Coordinates of N, CA and C and ligand atoms in Angstrom, one line a residue:
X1 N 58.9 -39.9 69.2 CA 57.6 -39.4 68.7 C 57.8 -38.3 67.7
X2 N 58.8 -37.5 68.0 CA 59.0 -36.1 66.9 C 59.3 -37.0 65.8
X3 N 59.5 -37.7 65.7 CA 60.3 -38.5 64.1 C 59.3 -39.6 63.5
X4 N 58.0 -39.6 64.2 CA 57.1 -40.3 63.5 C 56.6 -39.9 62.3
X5 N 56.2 -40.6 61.3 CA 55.5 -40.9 60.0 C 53.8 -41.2 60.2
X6 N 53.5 -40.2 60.6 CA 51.7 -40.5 60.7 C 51.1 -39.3 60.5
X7 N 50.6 -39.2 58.8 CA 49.7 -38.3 57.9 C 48.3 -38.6 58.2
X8 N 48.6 -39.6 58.2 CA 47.2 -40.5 58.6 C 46.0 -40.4 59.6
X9 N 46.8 -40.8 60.3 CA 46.1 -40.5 61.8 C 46.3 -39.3 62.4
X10 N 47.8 -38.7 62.4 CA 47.7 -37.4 62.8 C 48.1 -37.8 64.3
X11 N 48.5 -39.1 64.9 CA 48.4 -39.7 66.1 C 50.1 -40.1 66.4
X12 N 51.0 -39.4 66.4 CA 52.2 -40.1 66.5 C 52.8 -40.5 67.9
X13 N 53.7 -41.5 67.9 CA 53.6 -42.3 69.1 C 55.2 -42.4 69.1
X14 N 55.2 -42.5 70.3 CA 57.4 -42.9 70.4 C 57.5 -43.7 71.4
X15 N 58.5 -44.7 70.9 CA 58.4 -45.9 72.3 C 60.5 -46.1 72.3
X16 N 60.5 -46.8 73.4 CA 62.0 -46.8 73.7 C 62.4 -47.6 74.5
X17 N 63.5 -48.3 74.2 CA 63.2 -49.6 74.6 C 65.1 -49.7 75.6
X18 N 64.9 -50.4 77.4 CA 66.4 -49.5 77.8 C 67.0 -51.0 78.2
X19 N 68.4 -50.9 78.0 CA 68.5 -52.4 77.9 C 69.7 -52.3 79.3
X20 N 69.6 -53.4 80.0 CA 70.6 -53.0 81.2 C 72.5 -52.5 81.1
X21 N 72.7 -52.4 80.0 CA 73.9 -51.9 79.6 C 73.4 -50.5 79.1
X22 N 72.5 -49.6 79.7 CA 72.3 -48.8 79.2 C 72.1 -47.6 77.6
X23 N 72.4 -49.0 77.0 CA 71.9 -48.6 75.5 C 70.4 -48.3 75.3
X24 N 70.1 -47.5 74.4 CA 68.3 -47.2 74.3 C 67.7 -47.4 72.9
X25 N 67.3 -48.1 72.6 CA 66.4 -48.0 71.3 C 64.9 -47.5 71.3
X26 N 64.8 -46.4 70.2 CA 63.8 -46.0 69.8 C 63.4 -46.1 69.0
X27 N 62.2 -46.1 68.8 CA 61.1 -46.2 67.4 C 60.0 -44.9 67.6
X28 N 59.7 -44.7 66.4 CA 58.1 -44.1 66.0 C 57.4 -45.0 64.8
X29 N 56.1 -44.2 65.3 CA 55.0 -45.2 64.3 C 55.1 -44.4 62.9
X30 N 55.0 -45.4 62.0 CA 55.5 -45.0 60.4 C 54.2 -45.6 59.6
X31 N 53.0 -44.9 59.4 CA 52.3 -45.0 58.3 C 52.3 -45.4 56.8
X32 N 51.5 -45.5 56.0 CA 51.5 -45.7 54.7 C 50.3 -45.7 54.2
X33 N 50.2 -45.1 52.8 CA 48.9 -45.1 52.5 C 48.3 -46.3 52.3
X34 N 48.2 -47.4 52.7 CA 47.7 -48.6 52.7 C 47.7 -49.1 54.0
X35 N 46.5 -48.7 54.6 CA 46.6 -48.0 56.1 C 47.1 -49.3 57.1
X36 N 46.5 -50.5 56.6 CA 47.3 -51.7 57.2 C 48.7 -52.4 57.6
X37 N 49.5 -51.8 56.5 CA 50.4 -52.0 56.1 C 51.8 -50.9 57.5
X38 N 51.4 -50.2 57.2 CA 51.5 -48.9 58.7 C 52.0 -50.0 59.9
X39 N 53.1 -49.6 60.9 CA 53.4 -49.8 62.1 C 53.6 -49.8 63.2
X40 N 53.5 -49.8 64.0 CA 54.0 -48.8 65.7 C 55.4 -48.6 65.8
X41 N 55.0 -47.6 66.9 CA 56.5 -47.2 67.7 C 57.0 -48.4 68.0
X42 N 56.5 -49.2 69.1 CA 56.9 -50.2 69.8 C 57.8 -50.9 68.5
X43 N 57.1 -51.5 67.7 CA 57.9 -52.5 66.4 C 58.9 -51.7 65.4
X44 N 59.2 -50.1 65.7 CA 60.3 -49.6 64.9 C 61.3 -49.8 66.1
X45 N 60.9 -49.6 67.2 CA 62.3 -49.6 68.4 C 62.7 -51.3 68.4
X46 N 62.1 -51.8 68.6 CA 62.3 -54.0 68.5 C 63.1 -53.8 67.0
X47 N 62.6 -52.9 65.8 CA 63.7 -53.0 64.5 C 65.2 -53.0 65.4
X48 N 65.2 -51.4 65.8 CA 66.3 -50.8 66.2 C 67.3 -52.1 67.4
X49 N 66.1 -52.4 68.1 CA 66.8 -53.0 69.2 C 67.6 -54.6 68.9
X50 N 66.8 -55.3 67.5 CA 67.4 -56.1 67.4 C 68.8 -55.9 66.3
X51 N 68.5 -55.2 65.7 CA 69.9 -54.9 64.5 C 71.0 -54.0 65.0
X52 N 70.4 -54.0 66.5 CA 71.6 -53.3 67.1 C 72.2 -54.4 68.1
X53 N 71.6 -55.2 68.3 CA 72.7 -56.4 68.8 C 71.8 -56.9 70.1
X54 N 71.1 -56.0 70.3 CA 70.2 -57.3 71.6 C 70.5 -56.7 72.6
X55 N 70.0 -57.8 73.5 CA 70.7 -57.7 74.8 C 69.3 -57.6 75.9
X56 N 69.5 -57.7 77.1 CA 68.6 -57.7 78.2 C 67.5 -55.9 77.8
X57 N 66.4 -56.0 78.4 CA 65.4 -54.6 78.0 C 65.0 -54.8 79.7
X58 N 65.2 -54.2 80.1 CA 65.1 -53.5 81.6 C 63.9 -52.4 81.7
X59 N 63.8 -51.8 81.0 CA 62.5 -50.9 80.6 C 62.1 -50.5 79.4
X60 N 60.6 -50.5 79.0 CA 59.8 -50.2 78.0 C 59.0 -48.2 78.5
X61 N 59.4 -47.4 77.6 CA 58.5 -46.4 77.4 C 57.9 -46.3 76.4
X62 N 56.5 -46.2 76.8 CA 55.8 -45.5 75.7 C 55.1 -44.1 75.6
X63 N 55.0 -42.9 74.2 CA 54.0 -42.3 74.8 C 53.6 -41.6 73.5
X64 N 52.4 -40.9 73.7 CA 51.6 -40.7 72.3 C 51.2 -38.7 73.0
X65 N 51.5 -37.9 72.1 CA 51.2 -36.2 72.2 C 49.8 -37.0 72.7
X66 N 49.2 -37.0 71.8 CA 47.3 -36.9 72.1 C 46.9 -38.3 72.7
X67 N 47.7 -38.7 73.9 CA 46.5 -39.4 74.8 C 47.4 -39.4 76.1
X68 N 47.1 -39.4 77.0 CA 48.0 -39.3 78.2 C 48.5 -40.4 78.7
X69 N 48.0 -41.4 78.7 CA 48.5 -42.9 78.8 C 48.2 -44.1 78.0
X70 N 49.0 -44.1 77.0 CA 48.7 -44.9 76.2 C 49.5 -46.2 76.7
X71 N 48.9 -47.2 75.6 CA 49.4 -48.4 76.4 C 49.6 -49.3 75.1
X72 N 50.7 -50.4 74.7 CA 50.7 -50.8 73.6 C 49.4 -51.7 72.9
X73 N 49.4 -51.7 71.5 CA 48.8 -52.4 70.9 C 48.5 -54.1 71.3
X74 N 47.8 -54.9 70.8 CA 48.0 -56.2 71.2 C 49.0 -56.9 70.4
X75 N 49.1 -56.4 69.4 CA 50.0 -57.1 68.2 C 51.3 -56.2 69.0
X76 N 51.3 -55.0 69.4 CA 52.7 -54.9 69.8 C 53.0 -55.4 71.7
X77 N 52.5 -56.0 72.1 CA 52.6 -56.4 73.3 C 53.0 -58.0 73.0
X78 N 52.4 -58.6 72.0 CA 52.8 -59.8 71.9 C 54.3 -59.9 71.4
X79 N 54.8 -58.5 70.6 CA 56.3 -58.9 70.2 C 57.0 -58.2 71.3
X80 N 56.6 -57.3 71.5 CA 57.8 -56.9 73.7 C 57.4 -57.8 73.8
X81 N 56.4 -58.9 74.4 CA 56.9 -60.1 75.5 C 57.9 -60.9 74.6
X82 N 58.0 -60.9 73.2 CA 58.7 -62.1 72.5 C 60.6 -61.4 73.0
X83 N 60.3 -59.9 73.5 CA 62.2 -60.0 74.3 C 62.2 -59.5 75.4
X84 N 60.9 -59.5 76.1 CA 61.1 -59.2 77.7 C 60.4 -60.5 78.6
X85 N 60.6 -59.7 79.8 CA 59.9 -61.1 81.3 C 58.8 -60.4 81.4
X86 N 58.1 -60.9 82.0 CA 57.3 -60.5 82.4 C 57.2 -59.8 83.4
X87 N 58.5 -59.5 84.0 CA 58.9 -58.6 85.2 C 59.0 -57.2 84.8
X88 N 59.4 -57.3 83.9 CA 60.5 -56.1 82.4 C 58.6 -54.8 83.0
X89 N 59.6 -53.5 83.1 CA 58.8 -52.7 83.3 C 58.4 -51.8 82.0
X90 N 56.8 -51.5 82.2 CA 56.4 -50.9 81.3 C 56.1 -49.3 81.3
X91 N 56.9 -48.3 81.1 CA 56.4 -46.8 81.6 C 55.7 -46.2 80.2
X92 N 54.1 -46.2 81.0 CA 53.0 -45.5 80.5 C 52.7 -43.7 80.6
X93 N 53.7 -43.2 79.1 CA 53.7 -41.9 79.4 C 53.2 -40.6 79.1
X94 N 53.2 -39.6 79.4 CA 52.7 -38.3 78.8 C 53.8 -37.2 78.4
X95 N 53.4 -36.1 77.7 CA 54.5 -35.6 77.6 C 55.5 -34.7 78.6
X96 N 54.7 -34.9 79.9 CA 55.6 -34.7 81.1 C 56.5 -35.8 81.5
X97 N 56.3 -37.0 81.5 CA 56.6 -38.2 82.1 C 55.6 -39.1 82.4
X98 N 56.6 -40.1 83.2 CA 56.1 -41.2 83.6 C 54.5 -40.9 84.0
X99 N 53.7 -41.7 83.8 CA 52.1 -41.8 84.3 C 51.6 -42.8 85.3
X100 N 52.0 -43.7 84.3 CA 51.9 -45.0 85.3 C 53.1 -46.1 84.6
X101 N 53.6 -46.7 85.9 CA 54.1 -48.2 85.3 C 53.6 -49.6 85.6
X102 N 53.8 -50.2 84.8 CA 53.1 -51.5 84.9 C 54.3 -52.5 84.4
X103 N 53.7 -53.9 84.5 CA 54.8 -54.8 84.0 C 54.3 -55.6 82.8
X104 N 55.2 -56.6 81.9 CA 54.8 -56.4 81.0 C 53.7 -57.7 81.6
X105 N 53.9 -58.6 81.9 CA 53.1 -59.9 82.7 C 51.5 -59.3 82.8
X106 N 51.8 -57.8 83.7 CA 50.1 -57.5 83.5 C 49.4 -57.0 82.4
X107 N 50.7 -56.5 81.4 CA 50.0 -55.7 80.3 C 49.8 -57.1 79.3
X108 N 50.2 -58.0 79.3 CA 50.1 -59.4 78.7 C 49.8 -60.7 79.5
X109 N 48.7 -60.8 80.3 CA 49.0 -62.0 81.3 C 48.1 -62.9 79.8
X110 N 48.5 -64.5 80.0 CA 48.3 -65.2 79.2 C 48.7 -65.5 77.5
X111 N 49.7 -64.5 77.9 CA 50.3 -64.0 76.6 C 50.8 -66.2 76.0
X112 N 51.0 -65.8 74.6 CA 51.2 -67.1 73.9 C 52.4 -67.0 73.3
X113 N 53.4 -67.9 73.7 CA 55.3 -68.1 74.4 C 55.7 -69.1 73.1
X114 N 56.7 -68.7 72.6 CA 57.4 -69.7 71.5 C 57.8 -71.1 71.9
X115 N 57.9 -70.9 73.8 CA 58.5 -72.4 74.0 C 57.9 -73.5 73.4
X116 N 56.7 -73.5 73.3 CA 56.1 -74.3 72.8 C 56.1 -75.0 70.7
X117 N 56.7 -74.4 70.7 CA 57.6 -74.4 69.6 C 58.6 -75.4 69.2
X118 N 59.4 -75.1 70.1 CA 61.0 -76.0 70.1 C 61.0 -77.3 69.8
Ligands
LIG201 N1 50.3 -46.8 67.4 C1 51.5 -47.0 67.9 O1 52.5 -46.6 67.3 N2 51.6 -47.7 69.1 C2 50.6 -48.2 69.8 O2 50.8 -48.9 70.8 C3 49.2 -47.9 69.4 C4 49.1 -47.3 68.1 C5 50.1 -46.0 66.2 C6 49.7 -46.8 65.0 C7 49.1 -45.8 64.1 O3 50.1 -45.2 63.3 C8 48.6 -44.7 65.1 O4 49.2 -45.0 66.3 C9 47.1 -44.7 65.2 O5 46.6 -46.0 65.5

């Protein structure tokens, strides 16, 4: 969250992503004056987590200065489920800690799966 890019909103957010080999990827949300165009936390740490080699995600944190439990986006919930289970925990935080956790199944139930794809 200290390394976010948001002029904008004024709303910066840090998310972190823990993979069972104990590696951690992080993101913040990165703005632009083309306010659309602008990202989340959640989708700068999935940058980080993929170009750093992958691997199993065992836990999701998120957390935002100005809200106490924030919870991801829908556009960013649909790309965590595209590398977690729905078992994969989600910690909803503040800038003490953990608030609440959830899993990602509840924070996405019905969520829509690439299998269908193949
Ligand atoms: N934001 C995130 O980074 N993650 C979320 O889950 C919700 C929203 C960012 C996007 C934008 O930069 C700012 O918060 C205000 O919407």
């Amino acid at each position: 969250m200290a390394k976010a890019y948001a002029p904008y909103s004024k709303f910066p957010v840090g998310a972190a992503l823990l993979c069972e080999d104990g590696r951690v990827f992080s993101g913040a949300n990165i703005e632009v004056a083309s306010y659309p165009e602008g990202w989340c936390a959640e989708t700068t740490a999935l940058g980080h987590y993929i170009m750093g080699g992958g691997g199993r995600i065992t836990d999701i944190a998120v957390t935002a200065e100005r809200m106490a439990r924030i919870t991801p986006c829908g556009g960013c919930r649909q790309r965590l489920a595209e590398f977690t289970q729905p078992d994969t925990r989600l910690h909803l935080c503040d800038e003490t800690g953990v608030v609440e956790t959830v899993t990602m199944g509840e924070m996405l139930p019905f969520g829509f799966k690439g299998d269908s794809l193949k």
